[in-house]
Amino acid sequence: MISKKMVGLVKGSSVIRAMFEEGKRLAKEYGAENVYDFSLGNPNVAPPEAVEDAIVDIVRNEDPLKLHGYMSNAGYEDVRAVIAKSLNERFETSFNENNIIMTVGAASGLNVAFKTLLDPGDEVITFAPYFGEYRNYVINYDGVLVEVEPDTTDFQPRLDKFEAAITQKTKCVIVNSPNNPTGVVYSEKTIKSIASILEKKQKEFGTSIYIVSDEPYRELVYGDIEVPYITKYYRNTLVGYSYSKSLSLPGERIGYLVIPSEVDDYGDIFAAAGVATRILGYVNAPSLMQRVVARCINEKTDISYYDRNRNALYDGLIKFGFTCQKPEGAFYLFMKTPVDDDKEFVAAAKKYNILIVPGSTFGCAGYVRIAYCVAYETIIRSMPAFEKLAAEYGLK
Ligand code: PLP
């Protein structure tokens, strides 16, 4: 008999994963080239060559006992120092190795942060639409996820609703920009407003409220868009970063958590995050990958590939009469469904072998997420299918 808590979690288990499995089934039936699977955020650009070179070189030339051994739960000190220095150069921050904890991707960074910060009943605010896994991560520590309803005009957070949602029990606010699922980047004005609301509320309640900035898509932005580095705007900010998307390494599970010295209770939080890493069973982030990301600190994914996909998809959908905002970052497009019931629309799309994810999964019904981290050819080949789907709903 599994635990009662797990019964609920299994039941609500990821719709996106189920779609992925469905994609594999359809590919068998119709041939992979005739299935347009836009369900999963799995990068479609290979990691930079330097990453593969680094893996080989490190394995061949570094001391295997040191490379593969246990280490401090926070990760290699020299790797953390390299990351801190790079952040300082890019964002004019003043971090050192004692502000960085290596994590097993963004998912573990968030879990470590919540394990460290949450008591049962503590509230974590998230702006809809949001990555559905946040529900599970917060429930893991018996926290309560509080959703702030979306402003569908531009998908920047609704600040009036945000302010109203903050209570004595609010412990964390998740900010995810560039955003999954909308591709929207929160503007500097938005971040400043969030910061000033939180300052006010901390004073009013006499509490510490931490922003947990979930940043797996930080490097995936198009054109000149700036993604504000939130620690500079709000003192009580923790940043969870991941190389899953920025270096196309999701299966390798590597990222880091930034815990600035300025946050309230910094010493306790940094020490507790190390312990959380250990007792959650991660123990430490993968050692080989730590060394690889330190060597490849200035490497970038080929954003032009995603950009070409973004343009082709957006232009096609608009031409067929669909309504959507052009994404500024990440590799997702959030499209309004021509009917209120997004699940009905997803089922209709499947008839044309288009796999997309209902917006309700992200706390925003009436929309669908289209992950365009696929082959360019898939986008081009899917266009007649989208055209038929548009025609079914009487769009132009
Ligand atoms: N946060 C968001 C918003 C994501 O979209 C994802 C993965 O898709 C994650 C966290 C988890 O990323 P990781 O693979 O680094 O654990």
Coordinates of C-alpha atoms and ligand atoms in Angstrom, one line a residue:
M1 CA 0.0 0.0 0.0
I2 CA 1.6 3.3 -1.0
S3 CA 1.2 6.4 1.2
K4 CA -2.0 8.4 1.0
K5 CA 0.0 11.4 0.0
M6 CA 1.5 9.6 -3.0
V7 CA -2.0 8.3 -4.1
G8 CA -3.0 11.9 -4.7
L9 CA 0.3 12.8 -6.4
V10 CA 0.2 9.8 -8.7
K11 CA -3.3 10.6 -9.7
G12 CA -2.5 14.1 -10.6
S13 CA 0.8 13.1 -12.2
S14 CA 2.0 15.0 -15.1
V15 CA -0.3 15.4 -18.0
I16 CA 2.8 16.5 -20.0
R17 CA 4.5 13.2 -19.4
A18 CA 1.3 11.3 -20.5
M19 CA 1.4 13.3 -23.7
F20 CA 4.9 12.4 -24.3
E21 CA 4.0 8.7 -24.0
E22 CA 1.1 9.3 -26.3
G23 CA 3.4 10.8 -28.9
K24 CA 5.6 7.7 -28.9
R25 CA 2.4 5.6 -29.5
L26 CA 1.2 7.8 -32.4
A27 CA 4.7 7.8 -33.9
K28 CA 4.6 4.0 -34.0
E29 CA 1.1 4.1 -35.6
Y30 CA 1.6 6.9 -38.2
G31 CA 5.4 7.2 -38.5
A32 CA 7.4 9.8 -36.6
E33 CA 7.4 12.3 -39.4
N34 CA 3.6 12.5 -39.4
V35 CA 3.3 13.2 -35.7
Y36 CA 3.8 16.8 -34.4
D37 CA 4.8 16.4 -30.8
F38 CA 5.0 19.8 -29.1
S39 CA 4.4 18.4 -25.6
L40 CA 7.7 18.3 -23.8
G41 CA 10.4 20.9 -23.1
N42 CA 13.3 18.7 -24.1
P43 CA 16.0 20.8 -25.9
N44 CA 16.4 19.9 -29.6
V45 CA 19.8 21.6 -30.0
A46 CA 22.8 19.4 -29.2
P47 CA 25.0 20.6 -26.3
P48 CA 27.9 22.8 -27.5
E49 CA 30.9 20.8 -28.7
A50 CA 33.0 22.3 -25.9
V51 CA 30.7 20.4 -23.4
E52 CA 31.5 17.0 -25.0
D53 CA 35.2 17.9 -25.3
A54 CA 35.2 18.8 -21.6
I55 CA 33.5 15.6 -20.6
V56 CA 36.1 13.5 -22.5
D57 CA 39.1 15.6 -21.3
I58 CA 38.0 15.5 -17.6
V59 CA 37.4 11.8 -17.6
R60 CA 40.7 11.1 -19.3
N61 CA 42.9 13.6 -17.5
E62 CA 41.6 14.3 -14.0
D63 CA 42.3 12.2 -10.9
P64 CA 39.5 9.6 -11.0
L65 CA 39.4 9.2 -7.2
K66 CA 38.8 12.9 -6.7
L67 CA 36.5 13.1 -9.7
H68 CA 34.2 10.4 -8.7
G69 CA 34.3 10.6 -4.9
Y70 CA 32.0 12.1 -2.3
M71 CA 32.5 15.8 -1.6
S72 CA 30.9 18.6 0.4
N73 CA 27.1 18.5 0.0
A74 CA 27.3 22.0 -1.5
G75 CA 29.5 20.9 -4.3
Y76 CA 33.1 21.5 -5.3
E77 CA 34.4 24.8 -3.9
D78 CA 36.4 25.8 -7.0
V79 CA 33.4 25.1 -9.2
R80 CA 31.2 27.3 -7.0
A81 CA 33.8 30.0 -7.1
V82 CA 33.9 30.0 -10.9
I83 CA 30.1 30.3 -11.0
A84 CA 30.1 33.1 -8.5
K85 CA 32.8 35.0 -10.4
S86 CA 30.9 34.6 -13.7
L87 CA 27.7 35.9 -12.1
N88 CA 29.5 38.9 -10.7
E89 CA 30.9 39.8 -14.1
R90 CA 27.6 39.5 -15.8
F91 CA 25.3 41.0 -13.2
E92 CA 27.5 43.2 -11.0
T93 CA 26.7 41.1 -8.0
S94 CA 29.3 40.2 -5.3
F95 CA 28.9 36.5 -4.7
N96 CA 31.6 34.0 -3.7
E97 CA 31.6 30.2 -3.3
N98 CA 29.7 30.5 0.0
N99 CA 26.7 31.9 -1.9
I100 CA 26.4 28.9 -4.3
I101 CA 25.1 25.4 -3.7
M102 CA 25.4 23.0 -6.7
T103 CA 22.1 21.2 -7.4
V104 CA 20.6 18.4 -9.4
G105 CA 19.0 20.7 -11.9
A106 CA 16.4 23.4 -11.2
A107 CA 13.9 20.8 -9.8
S108 CA 16.3 19.9 -7.0
G109 CA 17.2 23.6 -6.4
L110 CA 13.5 24.4 -5.8
N111 CA 13.1 21.3 -3.6
V112 CA 16.2 22.2 -1.5
A113 CA 14.9 25.8 -1.2
F114 CA 11.5 24.7 -0.1
K115 CA 12.8 22.0 2.3
T116 CA 15.0 24.7 3.8
L117 CA 12.4 27.4 4.2
L118 CA 8.9 25.8 4.6
D119 CA 7.1 24.8 7.7
P120 CA 3.8 22.9 7.2
G121 CA 1.0 25.4 6.3
D122 CA 3.5 28.1 5.0
E123 CA 2.2 29.7 1.8
V124 CA 4.1 29.9 -1.5
I125 CA 2.8 32.3 -4.1
T126 CA 3.0 31.6 -7.8
F127 CA 1.9 33.7 -10.7
A128 CA -0.4 31.8 -13.1
P129 CA 0.3 30.4 -15.6
Y130 CA 3.1 28.5 -14.0
F131 CA 5.1 25.2 -14.2
G132 CA 2.7 22.6 -12.8
E133 CA 5.4 20.8 -10.9
Y134 CA 5.5 23.6 -8.4
R135 CA 2.3 22.1 -6.8
N136 CA 4.1 18.9 -6.1
Y137 CA 7.3 20.6 -4.9
V138 CA 5.4 22.7 -2.4
I139 CA 3.2 19.7 -1.2
N140 CA 6.4 17.8 -0.6
Y141 CA 7.0 20.0 2.5
D142 CA 3.3 20.4 3.4
G143 CA 3.3 24.0 2.1
V144 CA 0.3 25.6 0.4
L145 CA 0.6 26.9 -3.2
V146 CA -1.3 30.1 -3.7
E147 CA -2.0 31.0 -7.3
V148 CA -2.3 34.6 -8.4
E149 CA -4.6 34.7 -11.4
P150 CA -3.1 35.8 -14.7
D151 CA -3.4 39.0 -16.6
T152 CA -4.0 37.5 -20.1
T153 CA -3.5 40.8 -21.9
D154 CA 0.3 40.5 -21.5
F155 CA 1.0 37.7 -19.0
Q156 CA 3.0 40.0 -16.7
P157 CA 1.9 39.3 -13.1
R158 CA -1.3 40.9 -11.8
L159 CA 0.2 43.1 -9.0
D160 CA -3.1 44.0 -7.4
K161 CA -4.0 40.4 -6.9
F162 CA -0.5 39.6 -5.8
E163 CA -0.6 42.2 -3.1
A164 CA -3.9 40.9 -1.9
A165 CA -2.6 37.3 -1.8
I166 CA 0.2 38.0 0.6
T167 CA -0.5 37.0 4.2
Q168 CA 1.3 36.5 7.5
K169 CA 1.9 32.9 6.3
T170 CA 3.5 33.8 3.0
K171 CA 7.1 32.4 3.0
C172 CA 8.1 32.4 -0.6
V173 CA 7.1 33.8 -4.0
I174 CA 8.2 31.9 -7.1
V175 CA 9.2 34.1 -10.0
N176 CA 9.8 32.2 -13.3
S177 CA 11.1 34.5 -16.1
P178 CA 11.5 33.7 -19.0
N179 CA 8.3 31.9 -18.2
N180 CA 7.2 28.4 -18.8
P181 CA 4.5 28.3 -20.4
T182 CA 4.1 31.8 -21.9
G183 CA 7.7 32.7 -23.0
V184 CA 7.1 36.1 -21.4
V185 CA 10.0 37.9 -19.7
Y186 CA 9.0 39.9 -16.7
S187 CA 10.0 43.5 -17.2
E188 CA 12.3 45.5 -14.9
K189 CA 9.2 47.5 -14.0
T190 CA 7.4 44.3 -12.9
I191 CA 10.3 43.1 -10.8
K192 CA 10.6 46.5 -9.1
S193 CA 6.9 46.5 -8.3
I194 CA 7.1 42.9 -6.9
A195 CA 10.0 44.0 -4.8
S196 CA 8.3 47.1 -3.4
I197 CA 5.1 45.2 -2.6
L198 CA 7.2 42.6 -0.8
E199 CA 9.2 45.2 1.2
K200 CA 5.9 46.7 2.3
K201 CA 4.4 43.4 3.3
Q202 CA 7.5 42.2 5.2
K203 CA 7.3 45.4 7.3
E204 CA 3.6 45.1 7.8
F205 CA 3.8 41.5 9.0
G206 CA 7.2 41.5 10.5
T207 CA 8.2 38.5 8.5
S208 CA 10.8 37.4 5.9
I209 CA 9.3 36.7 2.5
Y210 CA 11.8 35.1 0.0
I211 CA 11.6 35.3 -3.7
V212 CA 12.6 32.0 -5.2
S213 CA 13.6 32.8 -8.8
D214 CA 13.4 29.8 -11.0
E215 CA 15.7 30.5 -13.9
P216 CA 16.2 27.5 -16.2
Y217 CA 15.4 29.7 -19.2
R218 CA 17.6 32.8 -18.3
E219 CA 19.8 32.4 -21.3
L220 CA 17.0 31.7 -23.8
V221 CA 15.9 35.1 -24.9
Y222 CA 15.4 36.6 -28.3
G223 CA 16.7 40.0 -29.5
D224 CA 17.8 42.6 -27.0
I225 CA 15.5 41.5 -24.2
E226 CA 17.1 41.9 -20.7
V227 CA 16.2 39.5 -17.9
P228 CA 16.6 41.5 -14.6
Y229 CA 18.8 39.7 -12.0
I230 CA 16.4 39.8 -9.1
T231 CA 18.9 39.8 -6.2
K232 CA 19.8 43.4 -7.2
Y233 CA 16.2 44.5 -6.8
Y234 CA 15.1 42.5 -3.7
R235 CA 17.4 41.4 -0.9
N236 CA 15.6 38.2 0.2
T237 CA 16.0 36.5 -3.2
L238 CA 17.3 32.9 -3.8
V239 CA 18.0 32.0 -7.4
G240 CA 17.6 28.5 -8.8
Y241 CA 19.6 28.0 -12.1
S242 CA 19.9 25.0 -14.3
Y243 CA 22.0 23.9 -17.3
S244 CA 19.2 21.7 -18.6
K245 CA 18.1 24.1 -21.2
S246 CA 21.0 26.6 -21.4
L247 CA 23.5 23.8 -22.3
S248 CA 20.9 21.2 -23.4
L249 CA 21.8 18.8 -20.5
P250 CA 18.5 17.9 -18.9
G251 CA 19.3 14.3 -18.4
E252 CA 22.6 15.1 -16.7
R253 CA 20.9 16.9 -13.8
I254 CA 23.1 19.9 -13.0
G255 CA 22.4 23.4 -11.8
Y256 CA 22.9 25.6 -8.7
L257 CA 21.2 27.6 -6.1
V258 CA 22.3 31.2 -5.3
I259 CA 21.9 32.2 -1.6
P260 CA 23.2 35.8 -1.3
S261 CA 24.9 36.8 2.0
E262 CA 22.3 39.6 2.3
V263 CA 19.2 37.4 2.8
D264 CA 17.7 37.2 6.2
D265 CA 19.2 34.3 8.2
Y266 CA 21.8 33.7 5.5
G267 CA 24.1 31.5 7.7
D268 CA 21.3 29.2 8.8
I269 CA 19.8 29.1 5.3
F270 CA 23.1 28.2 3.6
A271 CA 23.9 25.5 6.1
A272 CA 20.3 24.1 6.0
A273 CA 20.4 24.0 2.2
G274 CA 23.5 21.8 2.3
V275 CA 21.8 19.5 4.8
A276 CA 18.6 19.5 2.7
T277 CA 20.7 18.5 -0.4
R278 CA 22.0 15.5 1.6
I279 CA 18.8 14.4 3.3
L280 CA 16.6 14.7 0.2
G281 CA 18.9 12.0 -1.1
Y282 CA 20.7 14.1 -3.7
V283 CA 23.8 14.0 -1.4
N284 CA 25.6 16.3 -3.9
A285 CA 25.2 17.3 -7.5
P286 CA 26.8 15.0 -10.1
S287 CA 30.6 15.5 -9.8
L288 CA 31.6 15.1 -13.4
M289 CA 28.9 17.6 -14.5
Q290 CA 30.0 20.1 -11.9
R291 CA 33.5 20.1 -13.4
V292 CA 32.1 20.3 -17.0
V293 CA 29.9 23.4 -16.3
A294 CA 32.8 25.1 -14.6
R295 CA 35.0 24.5 -17.7
C296 CA 32.1 25.6 -20.0
I297 CA 31.1 28.6 -18.0
N298 CA 30.9 30.9 -21.1
E299 CA 29.4 28.4 -23.5
K300 CA 25.9 29.0 -24.9
T301 CA 23.3 27.0 -26.8
D302 CA 22.4 28.0 -30.4
I303 CA 19.5 30.3 -29.7
S304 CA 19.2 31.1 -33.4
Y305 CA 17.7 27.6 -33.9
Y306 CA 14.9 28.2 -31.4
D307 CA 14.4 31.7 -32.8
R308 CA 13.8 30.3 -36.3
N309 CA 11.3 27.9 -34.9
R310 CA 9.6 30.6 -32.9
N311 CA 9.2 32.8 -36.0
A312 CA 7.9 30.0 -38.2
L313 CA 5.4 28.8 -35.6
Y314 CA 4.2 32.2 -34.6
D315 CA 3.8 33.5 -38.2
G316 CA 1.9 30.3 -39.2
L317 CA -0.5 30.3 -36.3
I318 CA -1.3 34.0 -36.8
K319 CA -1.9 33.4 -40.5
F320 CA -4.4 30.7 -39.7
G321 CA -6.3 33.0 -37.4
F322 CA -5.1 31.8 -34.0
T323 CA -4.4 34.3 -31.2
C324 CA -1.1 34.3 -29.3
Q325 CA 1.6 36.6 -28.0
K326 CA 5.0 36.3 -29.6
P327 CA 7.3 34.7 -26.9
E328 CA 10.4 36.7 -25.9
G329 CA 12.2 33.8 -24.2
A330 CA 12.2 30.1 -23.4
F331 CA 10.9 27.8 -26.2
Y332 CA 7.2 27.8 -25.5
L333 CA 4.3 29.6 -27.2
F334 CA 1.0 30.0 -25.3
M335 CA -1.9 30.1 -27.6
K336 CA -5.5 31.1 -26.9
T337 CA -7.9 28.3 -27.7
P338 CA -10.9 29.2 -29.9
V339 CA -13.2 27.5 -27.4
D340 CA -13.2 27.9 -23.6
D341 CA -12.4 24.2 -23.0
D342 CA -8.7 23.8 -23.6
K343 CA -8.9 20.1 -23.0
E344 CA -11.5 19.7 -25.8
F345 CA -9.2 21.7 -28.1
V346 CA -6.2 19.5 -27.2
A347 CA -8.2 16.4 -28.1
A348 CA -9.2 18.1 -31.4
A349 CA -5.6 18.8 -32.2
K350 CA -4.7 15.2 -31.5
K351 CA -7.0 14.2 -34.4
Y352 CA -4.4 15.9 -36.7
N353 CA -1.5 14.3 -34.8
I354 CA -0.7 17.6 -33.0
L355 CA 0.3 17.1 -29.4
I356 CA 0.0 20.2 -27.2
V357 CA -0.6 20.7 -23.5
P358 CA -3.8 22.3 -22.0
G359 CA -3.2 25.6 -20.3
S360 CA -5.2 24.4 -17.3
T361 CA -2.2 22.2 -16.4
F362 CA -0.4 25.6 -15.8
G363 CA -3.3 27.2 -14.0
C364 CA -4.6 29.0 -17.0
A365 CA -7.6 27.4 -18.8
G366 CA -8.5 28.6 -22.3
Y367 CA -4.9 28.3 -23.6
V368 CA -2.5 25.7 -24.8
R369 CA 1.2 25.4 -24.6
I370 CA 3.2 24.6 -27.7
A371 CA 6.8 23.6 -27.0
Y372 CA 8.8 24.5 -30.1
C373 CA 12.0 22.9 -29.1
V374 CA 11.6 20.5 -32.0
A375 CA 13.2 20.1 -35.4
Y376 CA 12.4 23.0 -37.7
E377 CA 11.1 20.5 -40.2
T378 CA 8.5 19.4 -37.7
I379 CA 7.2 22.9 -37.5
I380 CA 7.0 23.3 -41.2
R381 CA 5.4 19.9 -41.7
S382 CA 2.8 20.6 -38.9
M383 CA 1.5 23.8 -40.7
P384 CA -1.2 22.0 -42.8
A385 CA -2.4 20.2 -39.7
F386 CA -2.7 23.5 -37.8
E387 CA -4.5 25.0 -40.8
K388 CA -7.1 22.2 -40.7
L389 CA -7.5 22.6 -37.0
A390 CA -8.1 26.3 -37.5
A391 CA -10.7 25.5 -40.2
E392 CA -12.5 23.1 -37.9
Y393 CA -13.0 26.1 -35.5
G394 CA -14.0 28.4 -38.3
L395 CA -11.0 30.6 -38.0
K396 CA -9.9 32.5 -41.1
Ligands
PLP1 N1 11.3 25.1 -13.7 C1 10.7 25.2 -14.9 C2 9.9 26.5 -15.1 C3 10.9 24.3 -15.9 O1 10.3 24.5 -17.1 C4 11.6 23.1 -15.6 C5 11.8 22.1 -16.6 O2 11.2 22.1 -17.7 C6 12.2 23.0 -14.4 C7 12.0 24.0 -13.4 C8 13.0 21.8 -14.0 O3 14.3 21.9 -14.7 P1 15.5 20.9 -14.4 O4 15.5 19.9 -15.6 O5 16.7 21.8 -14.4 O6 15.3 20.3 -13.1

